[in-house]
Amino acid sequence: LTQPFWIKELYGAYGVHVVVFGALSQLNVADTKSSVSRDIEVGLAIARIETRLVDASTGNTIRTYSGRNPLYKSKEIGEFSQERAILRAIDVGLEEIAPAVLDSLGFFDWSARVIRIEPDRVYIDAGQQSGLRAGDILDVYGPGEEIVNPITQISIGWAPGTLKGRIRVTGFFGIDGAYATPLEGDAFRPQDLVKVSQDQQE
């Protein structure tokens, strides 16, 4: 699932916007004895964590981050001190980069997809867990198309299709789905793109 093709499949099939990859790129471990008693083991470790954020709609890496723990924060004493020091070092390394990763998620444009149409209802693949609330106004666009740089052949992103109309969120279903009532327009189709209305954002 690390290849751009499969990442873009996640966007098309499941509406995934961002994929975060993480790896342990460096691990140094030290095992010594306590200054208090030679019978007490002391474990120390340094772990470097590398992460990258991938735009699922294009398969392109947008951000990369690296975090490493200070040696003293991994110190563990006693039985299995080395193993516990490694786990502690990884935890601290993750804590170092977590705020930056979370902040970066705000740069990604939110959208959802129409998944089903009924005479008085439009079902979409995002709900309360995605941040929607009853009464939210959403703009519905055609599926749009992917814009690729003709020279580099690298995907730049997806241009939304024509604005088809607006819908109002009226209820929720399943783990993270919503249904809405049409306000304007009626030519909605499955796979149409849904975004928060510009009027509501203002």
mmCIF file of C-alpha atoms in Angstrom:
data_model
loop_
_atom_site.group_PDB
_atom_site.id
_atom_site.type_symbol
_atom_site.label_atom_id
_atom_site.label_comp_id
_atom_site.label_asym_id
_atom_site.label_seq_id
_atom_site.Cartn_x
_atom_site.Cartn_y
_atom_site.Cartn_z
ATOM 1 C CA LEU A 1 0.000 0.000 0.000
ATOM 2 C CA THR A 2 2.988 2.335 -0.169
ATOM 3 C CA GLN A 3 2.826 2.783 -3.947
ATOM 4 C CA PRO A 4 1.023 5.891 -5.310
ATOM 5 C CA PHE A 5 -1.395 3.739 -7.338
ATOM 6 C CA TRP A 6 -2.721 1.939 -4.265
ATOM 7 C CA ILE A 7 -2.803 5.099 -2.180
ATOM 8 C CA LYS A 8 -4.970 6.767 -4.833
ATOM 9 C CA GLU A 9 -7.237 3.727 -4.762
ATOM 10 C CA LEU A 10 -7.854 4.434 -1.065
ATOM 11 C CA TYR A 11 -8.960 7.938 -2.012
ATOM 12 C CA GLY A 12 -11.275 6.781 -4.771
ATOM 13 C CA ALA A 13 -12.814 3.799 -2.993
ATOM 14 C CA TYR A 14 -12.916 4.916 0.643
ATOM 15 C CA GLY A 15 -12.548 8.687 0.615
ATOM 16 C CA VAL A 16 -9.209 8.608 2.450
ATOM 17 C CA HIS A 17 -7.578 12.049 2.264
ATOM 18 C CA VAL A 18 -4.214 11.558 3.935
ATOM 19 C CA VAL A 19 -2.015 8.537 4.557
ATOM 20 C CA VAL A 20 0.650 8.801 7.260
ATOM 21 C CA PHE A 21 3.620 6.445 6.983
ATOM 22 C CA GLY A 22 6.032 5.956 9.858
ATOM 23 C CA ALA A 23 9.250 4.016 10.280
ATOM 24 C CA LEU A 24 11.937 3.470 12.877
ATOM 25 C CA SER A 25 15.008 4.655 10.959
ATOM 26 C CA GLN A 26 17.582 4.491 13.747
ATOM 27 C CA LEU A 27 17.876 2.624 17.045
ATOM 28 C CA ASN A 28 20.882 2.785 19.359
ATOM 29 C CA VAL A 29 20.803 0.834 22.622
ATOM 30 C CA ALA A 30 23.089 0.924 25.661
ATOM 31 C CA ASP A 31 23.044 -1.404 28.651
ATOM 32 C CA THR A 32 24.992 -0.427 31.738
ATOM 33 C CA LYS A 33 24.991 -0.777 35.516
ATOM 34 C CA SER A 34 23.620 1.559 38.138
ATOM 35 C CA SER A 35 26.048 3.769 40.044
ATOM 36 C CA VAL A 36 24.277 2.663 43.212
ATOM 37 C CA SER A 37 24.699 -1.083 42.721
ATOM 38 C CA ARG A 38 26.423 -3.201 40.088
ATOM 39 C CA ASP A 39 23.514 -5.616 40.330
ATOM 40 C CA ILE A 40 21.011 -3.073 38.994
ATOM 41 C CA GLU A 41 20.756 -2.841 35.206
ATOM 42 C CA VAL A 42 20.199 0.486 33.460
ATOM 43 C CA GLY A 43 18.875 0.630 29.910
ATOM 44 C CA LEU A 44 19.216 3.589 27.543
ATOM 45 C CA ALA A 45 18.134 3.987 23.923
ATOM 46 C CA ILE A 46 17.915 6.525 21.131
ATOM 47 C CA ALA A 47 15.211 6.065 18.498
ATOM 48 C CA ARG A 48 14.716 8.164 15.370
ATOM 49 C CA ILE A 49 11.222 8.125 13.883
ATOM 50 C CA GLU A 50 10.652 9.151 10.262
ATOM 51 C CA THR A 51 7.153 9.994 9.024
ATOM 52 C CA ARG A 52 5.715 11.207 5.759
ATOM 53 C CA LEU A 53 2.278 12.522 4.912
ATOM 54 C CA VAL A 54 0.901 11.512 1.533
ATOM 55 C CA ASP A 55 -1.967 13.229 -0.266
ATOM 56 C CA ALA A 56 -4.154 10.236 -1.083
ATOM 57 C CA SER A 57 -5.809 11.978 -4.040
ATOM 58 C CA THR A 58 -2.492 12.292 -5.894
ATOM 59 C CA GLY A 59 -0.159 9.811 -4.202
ATOM 60 C CA ASN A 60 2.361 12.607 -3.639
ATOM 61 C CA THR A 61 4.346 13.063 -0.434
ATOM 62 C CA ILE A 62 3.428 16.468 1.005
ATOM 63 C CA ARG A 63 5.367 16.614 4.269
ATOM 64 C CA THR A 64 8.135 14.650 5.986
ATOM 65 C CA TYR A 65 9.074 14.794 9.649
ATOM 66 C CA SER A 66 11.798 13.294 11.798
ATOM 67 C CA GLY A 67 11.867 12.993 15.574
ATOM 68 C CA ARG A 68 14.463 11.659 18.015
ATOM 69 C CA ASN A 69 14.328 11.291 21.765
ATOM 70 C CA PRO A 70 16.929 12.769 24.144
ATOM 71 C CA LEU A 71 18.960 9.925 25.620
ATOM 72 C CA TYR A 72 18.102 10.736 29.229
ATOM 73 C CA LYS A 73 14.353 10.430 28.591
ATOM 74 C CA SER A 74 14.695 6.748 27.753
ATOM 75 C CA LYS A 75 16.386 5.722 30.991
ATOM 76 C CA GLU A 76 14.900 2.600 32.568
ATOM 77 C CA ILE A 77 16.177 0.744 35.631
ATOM 78 C CA GLY A 78 15.810 -2.853 36.705
ATOM 79 C CA GLU A 79 14.595 -6.018 35.009
ATOM 80 C CA PHE A 80 14.071 -5.777 31.248
ATOM 81 C CA SER A 81 15.438 -2.224 31.398
ATOM 82 C CA GLN A 82 16.832 -2.424 27.861
ATOM 83 C CA GLU A 83 13.522 -3.493 26.333
ATOM 84 C CA ARG A 84 11.618 -0.855 28.287
ATOM 85 C CA ALA A 85 14.149 1.813 27.293
ATOM 86 C CA ILE A 86 13.563 1.017 23.617
ATOM 87 C CA LEU A 87 9.795 1.353 24.004
ATOM 88 C CA ARG A 88 10.215 4.573 25.939
ATOM 89 C CA ALA A 89 12.548 6.016 23.307
ATOM 90 C CA ILE A 90 10.034 5.259 20.557
ATOM 91 C CA ASP A 91 7.203 6.848 22.551
ATOM 92 C CA VAL A 92 9.196 10.025 23.120
ATOM 93 C CA GLY A 93 10.238 10.148 19.461
ATOM 94 C CA LEU A 94 6.601 9.970 18.418
ATOM 95 C CA GLU A 95 5.681 12.677 20.907
ATOM 96 C CA GLU A 96 8.308 14.922 19.314
ATOM 97 C CA ILE A 97 6.700 14.859 15.873
ATOM 98 C CA ALA A 98 3.012 14.359 16.717
ATOM 99 C CA PRO A 99 2.135 18.093 17.015
ATOM 100 C CA ALA A 100 3.676 18.907 13.627
ATOM 101 C CA VAL A 101 1.888 15.992 11.962
ATOM 102 C CA LEU A 102 -1.469 17.018 13.426
ATOM 103 C CA ASP A 103 -0.961 20.649 12.394
ATOM 104 C CA SER A 104 -0.185 19.564 8.826
ATOM 105 C CA LEU A 105 -3.501 17.757 8.513
ATOM 106 C CA GLY A 106 -5.189 21.158 8.506
ATOM 107 C CA PHE A 107 -3.631 21.949 5.121
ATOM 108 C CA PHE A 108 -5.633 19.232 3.396
ATOM 109 C CA ASP A 109 -8.926 20.235 1.824
ATOM 110 C CA TRP A 110 -11.905 18.374 3.300
ATOM 111 C CA SER A 111 -14.330 16.639 0.968
ATOM 112 C CA ALA A 112 -16.654 13.656 0.835
ATOM 113 C CA ARG A 113 -18.483 11.680 -1.837
ATOM 114 C CA VAL A 114 -22.105 11.053 -2.686
ATOM 115 C CA ILE A 115 -22.717 7.312 -2.358
ATOM 116 C CA ARG A 116 -26.467 6.968 -2.914
ATOM 117 C CA ILE A 117 -29.363 8.998 -4.257
ATOM 118 C CA GLU A 118 -33.034 8.801 -3.264
ATOM 119 C CA PRO A 119 -35.863 11.165 -4.259
ATOM 120 C CA ASP A 120 -35.625 13.179 -1.032
ATOM 121 C CA ARG A 121 -32.236 12.136 0.289
ATOM 122 C CA VAL A 122 -28.582 12.274 -0.662
ATOM 123 C CA TYR A 123 -26.278 9.886 1.210
ATOM 124 C CA ILE A 124 -22.606 10.763 1.666
ATOM 125 C CA ASP A 125 -19.606 8.862 3.021
ATOM 126 C CA ALA A 126 -18.868 11.232 5.916
ATOM 127 C CA GLY A 127 -20.715 11.850 9.152
ATOM 128 C CA GLN A 128 -20.276 12.985 12.734
ATOM 129 C CA GLN A 129 -16.817 11.464 13.124
ATOM 130 C CA SER A 130 -15.745 13.513 10.112
ATOM 131 C CA GLY A 131 -16.961 16.682 11.833
ATOM 132 C CA LEU A 132 -20.358 17.133 10.204
ATOM 133 C CA ARG A 133 -23.329 18.383 12.201
ATOM 134 C CA ALA A 134 -27.045 18.389 11.526
ATOM 135 C CA GLY A 135 -27.900 21.542 9.611
ATOM 136 C CA ASP A 136 -24.552 21.874 7.835
ATOM 137 C CA ILE A 137 -24.838 23.146 4.261
ATOM 138 C CA LEU A 138 -22.740 21.312 1.679
ATOM 139 C CA ASP A 139 -21.974 22.142 -1.938
ATOM 140 C CA VAL A 140 -22.139 19.285 -4.429
ATOM 141 C CA TYR A 141 -19.827 19.214 -7.454
ATOM 142 C CA GLY A 142 -19.304 16.836 -10.316
ATOM 143 C CA PRO A 143 -16.495 14.282 -9.757
ATOM 144 C CA GLY A 144 -13.954 16.553 -11.431
ATOM 145 C CA GLU A 145 -10.690 15.441 -12.969
ATOM 146 C CA GLU A 146 -7.099 14.916 -11.975
ATOM 147 C CA ILE A 147 -4.691 17.558 -13.278
ATOM 148 C CA VAL A 148 -1.278 16.187 -14.253
ATOM 149 C CA ASN A 149 1.773 18.278 -15.101
ATOM 150 C CA PRO A 150 2.401 17.475 -18.789
ATOM 151 C CA ILE A 151 6.173 17.754 -18.396
ATOM 152 C CA THR A 152 6.827 15.920 -15.134
ATOM 153 C CA GLN A 153 3.755 13.671 -15.320
ATOM 154 C CA ILE A 154 3.254 14.340 -11.608
ATOM 155 C CA SER A 155 -0.277 14.794 -10.349
ATOM 156 C CA ILE A 156 -0.961 18.326 -9.125
ATOM 157 C CA GLY A 157 -4.366 17.595 -7.658
ATOM 158 C CA TRP A 158 -8.041 17.240 -8.443
ATOM 159 C CA ALA A 159 -10.050 20.091 -9.936
ATOM 160 C CA PRO A 160 -13.689 19.916 -8.809
ATOM 161 C CA GLY A 161 -16.381 19.541 -11.411
ATOM 162 C CA THR A 162 -19.249 21.940 -12.021
ATOM 163 C CA LEU A 163 -21.257 23.046 -8.995
ATOM 164 C CA LYS A 164 -24.492 21.047 -9.127
ATOM 165 C CA GLY A 165 -26.304 22.359 -6.082
ATOM 166 C CA ARG A 166 -26.516 22.334 -2.314
ATOM 167 C CA ILE A 167 -27.698 19.942 0.343
ATOM 168 C CA ARG A 168 -28.424 20.252 4.071
ATOM 169 C CA VAL A 169 -27.290 17.524 6.491
ATOM 170 C CA THR A 170 -30.360 16.140 8.280
ATOM 171 C CA GLY A 171 -29.173 12.896 9.871
ATOM 172 C CA PHE A 172 -26.498 10.285 10.290
ATOM 173 C CA PHE A 173 -26.106 6.545 9.836
ATOM 174 C CA GLY A 174 -23.530 3.836 10.401
ATOM 175 C CA ILE A 175 -20.095 4.540 11.797
ATOM 176 C CA ASP A 176 -19.461 7.706 9.795
ATOM 177 C CA GLY A 177 -22.136 8.414 7.204
ATOM 178 C CA ALA A 178 -24.729 11.154 6.729
ATOM 179 C CA TYR A 179 -27.816 11.856 4.680
ATOM 180 C CA ALA A 180 -28.967 15.239 3.493
ATOM 181 C CA THR A 181 -31.929 17.006 1.923
ATOM 182 C CA PRO A 182 -31.457 18.736 -1.446
ATOM 183 C CA LEU A 183 -31.784 22.531 -1.276
ATOM 184 C CA GLU A 184 -30.707 23.487 -4.786
ATOM 185 C CA GLY A 185 -30.193 21.345 -7.868
ATOM 186 C CA ASP A 186 -31.339 17.794 -8.537
ATOM 187 C CA ALA A 187 -28.835 16.225 -10.927
ATOM 188 C CA PHE A 188 -26.784 14.599 -8.189
ATOM 189 C CA ARG A 189 -25.015 11.319 -8.904
ATOM 190 C CA PRO A 190 -22.962 8.803 -6.912
ATOM 191 C CA GLN A 191 -19.275 9.817 -6.763
ATOM 192 C CA ASP A 192 -20.126 13.526 -6.886
ATOM 193 C CA LEU A 193 -17.797 15.580 -4.699
ATOM 194 C CA VAL A 194 -19.156 17.214 -1.531
ATOM 195 C CA LYS A 195 -17.543 20.189 0.211
ATOM 196 C CA VAL A 196 -18.587 22.490 3.040
ATOM 197 C CA SER A 197 -20.451 25.441 1.521
ATOM 198 C CA GLN A 198 -18.412 28.613 1.124
ATOM 199 C CA ASP A 199 -21.303 30.613 2.604
ATOM 200 C CA GLN A 200 -21.211 28.491 5.765
ATOM 201 C CA GLN A 201 -17.442 28.900 6.118
ATOM 202 C CA GLU A 202 -17.858 32.661 6.029
#
